[in-house]
Each structure stands twice: as structure tokens, then as C-alpha cells.
PDB file of C-alpha atoms in Angstrom:
ATOM      1  CA  MET A  12     118.272 111.102 132.956  1.00 85.00           C
ATOM      2  CA  GLY A  13     120.188 113.924 131.185  1.00 95.00           C
ATOM      3  CA  ARG A  14     123.719 113.543 130.032  1.00 97.00           C
ATOM      4  CA  LEU A  15     126.540 115.349 128.102  1.00 98.00           C
ATOM      5  CA  THR A  16     128.501 113.493 125.447  1.00 98.00           C
ATOM      6  CA  THR A  17     130.987 114.588 122.661  1.00 98.00           C
ATOM      7  CA  HIS A  18     132.495 113.128 119.474  1.00 97.00           C
ATOM      8  CA  VAL A  19     135.547 114.610 117.706  1.00 98.00           C
ATOM      9  CA  LEU A  20     136.217 114.095 113.990  1.00 98.00           C
ATOM     10  CA  ASP A  21     139.209 115.131 112.264  1.00 96.00           C
ATOM     11  CA  THR A  22     137.833 116.298 108.932  1.00 95.00           C
ATOM     12  CA  ALA A  23     141.172 117.153 107.505  1.00 92.00           C
ATOM     13  CA  GLN A  24     142.323 113.406 107.787  1.00 92.00           C
ATOM     14  CA  GLY A  25     138.787 112.022 107.358  1.00 95.00           C
ATOM     15  CA  ARG A  26     138.957 110.005 110.769  1.00 96.00           C
ATOM     16  CA  PRO A  27     137.928 110.141 114.315  1.00 98.00           C
ATOM     17  CA  GLY A  28     139.937 112.447 116.601  1.00 97.00           C
ATOM     18  CA  ALA A  29     141.496 109.771 118.911  1.00 97.00           C
ATOM     19  CA  GLY A  30     143.424 110.696 121.974  1.00 97.00           C
ATOM     20  CA  ILE A  31     142.132 114.129 122.427  1.00 98.00           C
ATOM     21  CA  LYS A  32     141.923 115.572 126.063  1.00 98.00           C
ATOM     22  CA  VAL A  33     138.461 116.809 126.863  1.00 98.00           C
ATOM     23  CA  SER A  34     138.002 118.957 129.982  1.00 98.00           C
ATOM     24  CA  VAL A  35     134.548 119.978 131.260  1.00 98.00           C
ATOM     25  CA  TYR A  36     133.969 123.022 133.268  1.00 98.00           C
ATOM     26  CA  ARG A  37     131.041 124.648 134.905  1.00 98.00           C
ATOM     27  CA  LEU A  38     130.781 128.499 135.095  1.00 97.00           C
ATOM     28  CA  ASP A  39     129.436 130.155 137.979  1.00 94.00           C
ATOM     29  CA  GLY A  40     129.755 133.874 137.467  1.00 90.00           C
ATOM     30  CA  GLU A  41     133.526 134.553 137.242  1.00 89.00           C
ATOM     31  CA  ARG A  42     134.244 131.256 138.616  1.00 96.00           C
ATOM     32  CA  ARG A  43     135.215 128.396 136.402  1.00 96.00           C
ATOM     33  CA  ARG A  44     135.399 124.881 137.955  1.00 97.00           C
ATOM     34  CA  LEU A  45     136.846 121.770 136.448  1.00 98.00           C
ATOM     35  CA  LEU A  46     134.141 118.893 136.708  1.00 98.00           C
ATOM     36  CA  ARG A  47     135.840 116.258 134.719  1.00 97.00           C
ATOM     37  CA  ALA A  48     138.748 115.456 132.260  1.00 98.00           C
ATOM     38  CA  ASP A  49     138.814 112.499 129.798  1.00 98.00           C
ATOM     39  CA  THR A  50     140.495 111.429 126.504  1.00 98.00           C
ATOM     40  CA  THR A  51     138.758 110.411 123.427  1.00 98.00           C
ATOM     41  CA  ASN A  52     139.028 106.751 122.356  1.00 98.00           C
ATOM     42  CA  ALA A  53     139.716 105.333 118.926  1.00 98.00           C
ATOM     43  CA  ASP A  54     136.234 106.408 117.705  1.00 98.00           C
ATOM     44  CA  GLY A  55     136.814 109.920 118.793  1.00 98.00           C
ATOM     45  CA  ARG A  56     134.409 109.483 121.816  1.00 98.00           C
ATOM     46  CA  CYS A  57     134.711 109.399 125.587  1.00 98.00           C
ATOM     47  CA  ASP A  58     133.857 105.914 126.827  1.00 98.00           C
ATOM     48  CA  GLN A  59     131.379 107.317 129.405  1.00 97.00           C
ATOM     49  CA  PRO A  60     129.058 110.401 129.433  1.00 98.00           C
ATOM     50  CA  LEU A  61     131.125 113.356 130.450  1.00 98.00           C
ATOM     51  CA  LEU A  62     128.358 114.526 132.716  1.00 98.00           C
ATOM     52  CA  GLU A  63     125.122 112.695 133.994  1.00 97.00           C
ATOM     53  CA  GLY A  64     122.597 112.544 136.554  1.00 93.00           C
ATOM     54  CA  ALA A  65     123.136 114.829 139.648  1.00 93.00           C
ATOM     55  CA  THR A  66     126.232 116.431 138.221  1.00 93.00           C
ATOM     56  CA  PHE A  67     124.373 117.548 135.038  1.00 96.00           C
ATOM     57  CA  VAL A  68     122.524 120.681 136.111  1.00 96.00           C
ATOM     58  CA  ALA A  69     121.206 123.583 134.313  1.00 97.00           C
ATOM     59  CA  GLY A  70     123.964 126.391 133.657  1.00 97.00           C
ATOM     60  CA  THR A  71     126.801 127.395 131.528  1.00 98.00           C
ATOM     61  CA  TYR A  72     129.547 124.963 130.703  1.00 98.00           C
ATOM     62  CA  GLU A  73     132.799 124.846 128.759  1.00 98.00           C
ATOM     63  CA  LEU A  74     134.246 121.955 126.934  1.00 98.00           C
ATOM     64  CA  VAL A  75     138.051 122.475 126.232  1.00 98.00           C
ATOM     65  CA  PHE A  76     139.452 120.082 123.404  1.00 98.00           C
ATOM     66  CA  GLY A  77     143.282 119.706 123.366  1.00 97.00           C
ATOM     67  CA  VAL A  78     143.512 119.615 119.532  1.00 96.00           C
ATOM     68  CA  HIS A  79     146.788 121.206 119.173  1.00 93.00           C
ATOM     69  CA  GLU A  80     148.539 118.341 120.855  1.00 93.00           C
ATOM     70  CA  TYR A  81     146.557 116.081 118.797  1.00 94.00           C
ATOM     71  CA  HIS A  82     147.511 117.817 115.522  1.00 92.00           C
ATOM     72  CA  SER A  83     151.111 118.049 116.607  1.00 89.00           C
ATOM     73  CA  ARG A  84     151.132 114.125 116.811  1.00 89.00           C
ATOM     74  CA  SER A  85     149.505 113.693 113.542  1.00 80.00           C
ATOM     75  CA  SER A  86     150.924 116.645 111.254  1.00 72.00           C
ATOM     76  CA  THR A  87     154.327 117.688 110.642  1.00 68.00           C
ATOM     77  CA  ASN A  88     153.814 121.025 108.843  1.00 81.00           C
ATOM     78  CA  LEU A  89     152.080 123.020 111.598  1.00 87.00           C
ATOM     79  CA  PRO A  90     153.035 126.719 112.255  1.00 89.00           C
ATOM     80  CA  ASP A  91     154.342 127.778 115.652  1.00 87.00           C
ATOM     81  CA  PRO A  92     152.301 128.951 117.362  1.00 90.00           C
ATOM     82  CA  PRO A  93     149.318 127.022 115.742  1.00 90.00           C
ATOM     83  CA  PHE A  94     146.278 128.549 114.136  1.00 93.00           C
ATOM     84  CA  VAL A  95     143.952 126.407 116.133  1.00 93.00           C
ATOM     85  CA  GLY A  96     145.210 125.645 119.538  1.00 92.00           C
ATOM     86  CA  ASP A  97     142.740 124.325 122.212  1.00 95.00           C
ATOM     87  CA  VAL A  98     139.296 124.735 121.261  1.00 98.00           C
ATOM     88  CA  VAL A  99     136.864 126.089 123.942  1.00 98.00           C
ATOM     89  CA  LEU A 100     133.228 125.807 123.512  1.00 98.00           C
ATOM     90  CA  ARG A 101     131.005 127.617 125.802  1.00 97.00           C
ATOM     91  CA  PHE A 102     127.337 126.518 125.862  1.00 98.00           C
ATOM     92  CA  GLY A 103     124.251 126.705 128.060  1.00 97.00           C
ATOM     93  CA  VAL A 104     122.171 123.696 129.465  1.00 97.00           C
ATOM     94  CA  ALA A 105     118.517 124.772 130.038  1.00 97.00           C
ATOM     95  CA  GLN A 106     117.144 121.181 130.237  1.00 96.00           C
ATOM     96  CA  PRO A 107     119.391 119.065 132.275  1.00 96.00           C
ATOM     97  CA  ASP A 108     117.133 116.010 131.855  1.00 96.00           C
ATOM     98  CA  ALA A 109     117.924 116.101 128.028  1.00 97.00           C
ATOM     99  CA  HIS A 110     120.866 114.480 126.103  1.00 97.00           C
ATOM    100  CA  TYR A 111     123.220 117.308 125.021  1.00 98.00           C
ATOM    101  CA  HIS A 112     125.583 115.878 122.369  1.00 98.00           C
ATOM    102  CA  VAL A 113     128.260 118.305 121.424  1.00 98.00           C
ATOM    103  CA  PRO A 114     130.384 117.174 118.427  1.00 98.00           C
ATOM    104  CA  LEU A 115     133.577 119.019 117.304  1.00 98.00           C
ATOM    105  CA  LEU A 116     134.730 118.954 113.589  1.00 98.00           C
ATOM    106  CA  VAL A 117     138.297 120.002 113.459  1.00 97.00           C
ATOM    107  CA  THR A 118     141.235 120.752 111.292  1.00 95.00           C
ATOM    108  CA  PRO A 119     144.508 122.532 111.907  1.00 94.00           C
ATOM    109  CA  TRP A 120     142.691 125.443 110.271  1.00 94.00           C
ATOM    110  CA  SER A 121     139.167 125.424 111.459  1.00 96.00           C
ATOM    111  CA  TYR A 122     136.605 124.018 113.596  1.00 97.00           C
ATOM    112  CA  SER A 123     132.844 123.818 113.912  1.00 98.00           C
ATOM    113  CA  THR A 124     130.209 122.270 116.357  1.00 98.00           C
ATOM    114  CA  TYR A 125     126.500 121.832 116.737  1.00 97.00           C
ATOM    115  CA  ARG A 126     124.028 120.422 119.049  1.00 96.00           C
ATOM    116  CA  GLY A 127     123.759 116.795 117.947  1.00 92.00           C
ATOM    117  CA  SER A 128     121.478 113.923 118.965  1.00 85.00           C
TER     118      SER A 128
END
């Protein structure tokens, strides 16, 4: 059974990104539909897969990570507006029976992602 998971790491602080809101959207043409919202745990992961089974189908998705709010809680010297606000990752799912793990490495000044395992 396929599933979508994530993991957020704060590479500036060298710790998991705990308490970050993660929203999952499915894109159907110009339509963007919220499928689920969750918050990362102390390990920077969501307790359950973001999507799995019948809700995880081939198509285009977005993960939106509320990292500005996270950095505002953990840093005091951030500019207003922040350099990195919410991080929006758009990606495609071609094999919905596979595990898609989408980690996010983040600092107040940068982010990166990849398809993990």
C-alpha cells in the first residue's frame, strides 16, 4: 500500500523541526484541494502517514510547511518579513502504490528537499 510521509529537520539548530504545521493539497488543474493538515511531533515527523490507501492516488500534490511560525518561536533575530516563510513543495506521484517520503531540511535562510526512503 502506498503512502506519503515527511520529516522536518532544522539544520541551523541541529534538531528535529517539532511543532511545524504541514498541510497536504491535491492539484486538479487550477483547483487546489486541502486533503489533510497535521503538526510534526518532537522527532519532526507526523504520527501517521499524511496520505495512504485510497486517498493516495497518482497526481500532483503540494506540501505546505509552516516554517515561519516555527522559526519565530525558536529565533529572535529574524527580519520582517522573513526570508523563508511557508515552504511550498509541489511534486508528482506516478506510483501511488509506493512509499513517497518527502523530507524538508530548513533554516531561516534556506531549505532543501529530496525523495527519501
